[in-house]
Amino acid sequence: MKGSLTIVGFFILGIIVSHYRLVPYTNMCSDLSFYALCGLMFFVGISIGSDTTTLKNFRQLNIRYTLLPLMTILGTLAGCIIVSLFLSNRSVSECCAVGSGLGYYSLSSVIITEYHGAELGTIALLCNIMREIVALLCAPLLVKHFGRLSPISVGGATTMDTTLPIITQSCGKDFVVVSIFHGCLTDFSVPFLVTLFCSL
């Protein structure tokens, strides 16, 4: 929990610093974010590579865990359908298109903006950012109340990169391989699902 609060604290600090122009935003900031993420992934890779048990687990991935990406997608779409019942101005397909971003906000918001305009694209951007923040902030609580697979499912397509460190910390190294596998498949599904629901 402490780690999650620290991450969110830095996120809020960044918003405040940027809002009050304490640090001018340039393209270099975007580049630094990319390099920081690369560095993060490098150290996660070192952690995995140094643990022979993790590599062995990747070759012996339990067949039940291979169904987790499918369950994540089906659960997300079911939630979107329920939410659409309370939104009179949005169709089921629009809600499912937003949910199909699965946390991959940069891609899904662009696709949805092209099909349905900037308003729904912005909604998709915010919804998928919130999904990532919830995974970062609540991972320890999710593990405590719903089990070790829950933060992986909540993280969606981000579980192979941005949320992987907190998932590793909260769920343990045994679930690193599951998280990466889950992130790869859900990430791969995003452009197909979002395009499918946008075209309905």
Tab-separated table of C-alpha atoms in Angstrom:
chain	number	residue	atom	x	y	z
A	1	MET	CA	0.000	0.000	0.000
A	2	LYS	CA	2.848	2.373	0.865
A	3	GLY	CA	4.430	1.780	-2.534
A	4	SER	CA	1.169	2.516	-4.343
A	5	LEU	CA	0.646	5.752	-2.423
A	6	THR	CA	4.190	6.808	-3.245
A	7	ILE	CA	3.588	6.239	-6.961
A	8	VAL	CA	0.292	8.127	-6.912
A	9	GLY	CA	1.896	10.869	-4.814
A	10	PHE	CA	4.521	11.431	-7.509
A	11	PHE	CA	1.758	11.417	-10.140
A	12	ILE	CA	-0.142	14.168	-8.263
A	13	LEU	CA	3.101	16.077	-7.709
A	14	GLY	CA	3.715	16.010	-11.453
A	15	ILE	CA	0.249	17.419	-12.117
A	16	ILE	CA	0.799	20.251	-9.616
A	17	VAL	CA	4.263	21.085	-10.954
A	18	SER	CA	2.972	21.148	-14.511
A	19	HIS	CA	-0.206	23.096	-13.640
A	20	TYR	CA	1.730	25.917	-11.981
A	21	ARG	CA	4.385	25.928	-14.734
A	22	LEU	CA	7.133	25.205	-12.238
A	23	VAL	CA	8.750	23.055	-14.906
A	24	PRO	CA	8.086	23.968	-18.570
A	25	TYR	CA	6.640	21.077	-20.549
A	26	THR	CA	8.678	20.167	-23.584
A	27	ASN	CA	8.977	17.151	-25.849
A	28	MET	CA	11.894	16.156	-23.651
A	29	CYS	CA	9.416	15.350	-20.834
A	30	SER	CA	7.733	12.779	-23.065
A	31	ASP	CA	11.101	11.334	-23.991
A	32	LEU	CA	12.099	11.136	-20.320
A	33	SER	CA	8.883	9.227	-19.520
A	34	PHE	CA	9.728	6.729	-22.236
A	35	TYR	CA	13.294	6.288	-21.007
A	36	ALA	CA	12.086	5.934	-17.402
A	37	LEU	CA	9.678	3.199	-18.486
A	38	CYS	CA	12.491	1.478	-20.400
A	39	GLY	CA	14.665	1.633	-17.283
A	40	LEU	CA	11.837	0.233	-15.190
A	41	MET	CA	11.339	-2.665	-17.583
A	42	PHE	CA	15.088	-3.295	-17.626
A	43	PHE	CA	15.164	-3.776	-13.863
A	44	VAL	CA	12.056	-5.972	-13.973
A	45	GLY	CA	13.858	-8.029	-16.622
A	46	ILE	CA	16.892	-8.343	-14.355
A	47	SER	CA	14.633	-9.487	-11.538
A	48	ILE	CA	13.058	-12.146	-13.756
A	49	GLY	CA	16.316	-13.258	-15.362
A	50	SER	CA	18.047	-13.677	-12.028
A	51	ASP	CA	15.299	-15.943	-10.764
A	52	THR	CA	15.518	-19.330	-12.504
A	53	THR	CA	12.237	-20.358	-10.901
A	54	THR	CA	10.394	-17.588	-12.756
A	55	LEU	CA	11.820	-18.655	-16.116
A	56	LYS	CA	10.855	-22.247	-15.349
A	57	ASN	CA	7.329	-21.076	-14.499
A	58	PHE	CA	7.049	-19.363	-17.887
A	59	ARG	CA	7.644	-22.699	-19.627
A	60	GLN	CA	5.198	-24.402	-17.306
A	61	LEU	CA	2.453	-21.772	-17.264
A	62	ASN	CA	-0.660	-23.287	-15.747
A	63	ILE	CA	-3.377	-23.754	-18.361
A	64	ARG	CA	-5.885	-22.077	-16.042
A	65	TYR	CA	-3.910	-18.855	-16.148
A	66	THR	CA	-4.044	-18.789	-19.938
A	67	LEU	CA	-7.784	-18.163	-19.596
A	68	LEU	CA	-7.261	-15.048	-17.485
A	69	PRO	CA	-6.999	-12.602	-20.451
A	70	LEU	CA	-10.265	-13.968	-21.852
A	71	MET	CA	-11.971	-13.633	-18.459
A	72	THR	CA	-10.650	-10.062	-18.137
A	73	ILE	CA	-12.088	-9.110	-21.524
A	74	LEU	CA	-15.445	-10.794	-20.887
A	75	GLY	CA	-15.716	-9.253	-17.417
A	76	THR	CA	-14.886	-5.796	-18.756
A	77	LEU	CA	-17.460	-6.049	-21.526
A	78	ALA	CA	-20.090	-7.318	-19.081
A	79	GLY	CA	-19.406	-4.289	-16.874
A	80	CYS	CA	-19.662	-1.968	-19.884
A	81	ILE	CA	-23.032	-3.432	-20.846
A	82	ILE	CA	-24.340	-2.901	-17.301
A	83	VAL	CA	-23.046	0.697	-17.242
A	84	SER	CA	-24.665	1.404	-20.610
A	85	LEU	CA	-28.078	0.665	-19.033
A	86	PHE	CA	-27.636	3.792	-16.883
A	87	LEU	CA	-26.367	6.040	-19.693
A	88	SER	CA	-29.280	7.042	-21.889
A	89	ASN	CA	-27.106	9.074	-24.262
A	90	ARG	CA	-24.596	6.289	-24.961
A	91	SER	CA	-25.146	3.044	-26.824
A	92	VAL	CA	-23.953	-0.373	-25.684
A	93	SER	CA	-21.412	-0.487	-28.509
A	94	GLU	CA	-19.961	2.926	-27.516
A	95	CYS	CA	-19.575	1.830	-23.885
A	96	CYS	CA	-17.990	-1.446	-24.977
A	97	ALA	CA	-15.603	0.460	-27.275
A	98	VAL	CA	-14.463	2.592	-24.328
A	99	GLY	CA	-14.044	-0.462	-22.088
A	100	SER	CA	-12.209	-2.395	-24.796
A	101	GLY	CA	-9.299	-0.019	-24.319
A	102	LEU	CA	-8.388	-2.247	-21.342
A	103	GLY	CA	-6.060	0.452	-20.028
A	104	TYR	CA	-4.346	1.066	-23.380
A	105	TYR	CA	-5.492	4.701	-23.400
A	106	SER	CA	-3.078	6.095	-25.985
A	107	LEU	CA	-4.308	3.794	-28.749
A	108	SER	CA	-7.974	3.326	-27.845
A	109	SER	CA	-8.665	7.063	-27.423
A	110	VAL	CA	-7.224	7.814	-30.867
A	111	ILE	CA	-9.295	5.098	-32.570
A	112	ILE	CA	-12.496	6.124	-30.773
A	113	THR	CA	-11.913	9.802	-31.584
A	114	GLU	CA	-11.652	8.923	-35.272
A	115	TYR	CA	-14.928	6.975	-35.218
A	116	HIS	CA	-17.062	8.884	-32.698
A	117	GLY	CA	-15.436	12.277	-32.151
A	118	ALA	CA	-13.331	13.983	-29.510
A	119	GLU	CA	-15.883	13.750	-26.682
A	120	LEU	CA	-16.052	9.960	-26.555
A	121	GLY	CA	-12.317	9.806	-27.278
A	122	THR	CA	-11.665	11.939	-24.195
A	123	ILE	CA	-13.985	9.749	-22.129
A	124	ALA	CA	-12.031	6.697	-23.308
A	125	LEU	CA	-8.750	8.388	-22.413
A	126	LEU	CA	-9.897	9.246	-18.871
A	127	CYS	CA	-11.560	5.868	-18.254
A	128	ASN	CA	-8.474	3.922	-19.261
A	129	ILE	CA	-6.118	6.197	-17.302
A	130	MET	CA	-8.360	5.675	-14.255
A	131	ARG	CA	-8.153	1.915	-14.779
A	132	GLU	CA	-4.390	2.102	-14.669
A	133	ILE	CA	-4.418	4.359	-11.586
A	134	VAL	CA	-6.799	2.001	-9.763
A	135	ALA	CA	-4.447	-0.901	-10.526
A	136	LEU	CA	-1.455	1.093	-9.256
A	137	LEU	CA	-3.179	2.398	-6.133
A	138	CYS	CA	-5.308	-0.554	-5.095
A	139	ALA	CA	-3.171	-3.585	-6.017
A	140	PRO	CA	-2.386	-4.523	-2.370
A	141	LEU	CA	-6.045	-4.126	-1.378
A	142	LEU	CA	-7.198	-6.178	-4.369
A	143	VAL	CA	-4.815	-8.984	-3.427
A	144	LYS	CA	-6.036	-8.897	0.158
A	145	HIS	CA	-9.747	-9.034	-0.666
A	146	PHE	CA	-9.994	-10.745	-4.079
A	147	GLY	CA	-6.828	-12.794	-4.547
A	148	ARG	CA	-3.582	-12.445	-6.484
A	149	LEU	CA	-5.131	-12.545	-9.940
A	150	SER	CA	-7.388	-9.554	-9.297
A	151	PRO	CA	-4.809	-6.734	-9.773
A	152	ILE	CA	-3.642	-8.427	-12.976
A	153	SER	CA	-7.178	-8.460	-14.341
A	154	VAL	CA	-7.793	-4.853	-13.255
A	155	GLY	CA	-4.519	-3.735	-14.841
A	156	GLY	CA	-5.670	-4.996	-18.249
A	157	ALA	CA	-3.205	-4.259	-21.040
A	158	THR	CA	-0.842	-2.411	-18.683
A	159	THR	CA	0.225	-5.522	-16.780
A	160	MET	CA	3.213	-6.152	-19.007
A	161	ASP	CA	4.692	-2.655	-18.512
A	162	THR	CA	3.515	0.195	-16.286
A	163	THR	CA	1.690	-1.806	-13.608
A	164	LEU	CA	4.063	-4.788	-13.685
A	165	PRO	CA	6.308	-3.473	-10.864
A	166	ILE	CA	3.427	-2.963	-8.420
A	167	ILE	CA	1.907	-6.323	-9.412
A	168	THR	CA	5.262	-7.992	-8.818
A	169	GLN	CA	5.459	-6.323	-5.429
A	170	SER	CA	1.880	-7.144	-4.428
A	171	CYS	CA	1.422	-10.617	-5.952
A	172	GLY	CA	4.964	-11.936	-5.791
A	173	LYS	CA	7.443	-13.077	-8.436
A	174	ASP	CA	5.412	-16.217	-9.109
A	175	PHE	CA	2.846	-14.059	-10.912
A	176	VAL	CA	5.248	-12.037	-13.057
A	177	VAL	CA	4.965	-14.454	-15.963
A	178	VAL	CA	1.169	-14.553	-15.682
A	179	SER	CA	1.090	-10.752	-15.646
A	180	ILE	CA	3.274	-10.404	-18.760
A	181	PHE	CA	1.320	-13.110	-20.590
A	182	HIS	CA	-1.958	-11.415	-19.642
A	183	GLY	CA	-0.666	-7.990	-20.696
A	184	CYS	CA	0.559	-9.242	-24.078
A	185	LEU	CA	-2.734	-10.885	-25.042
A	186	THR	CA	-5.008	-8.096	-23.809
A	187	ASP	CA	-2.763	-5.476	-25.421
A	188	PHE	CA	-2.936	-7.374	-28.715
A	189	SER	CA	-6.752	-7.539	-28.523
A	190	VAL	CA	-7.293	-3.786	-28.016
A	191	PRO	CA	-7.106	-2.535	-31.645
A	192	PHE	CA	-9.386	-5.352	-32.856
A	193	LEU	CA	-12.012	-4.999	-30.113
A	194	VAL	CA	-12.112	-1.183	-30.132
A	195	THR	CA	-12.422	-1.105	-33.924
A	196	LEU	CA	-15.082	-3.818	-33.837
A	197	PHE	CA	-17.313	-1.980	-31.336
A	198	CYS	CA	-16.727	1.398	-32.991
A	199	SER	CA	-17.922	0.021	-36.303
A	200	LEU	CA	-21.146	-1.484	-34.900
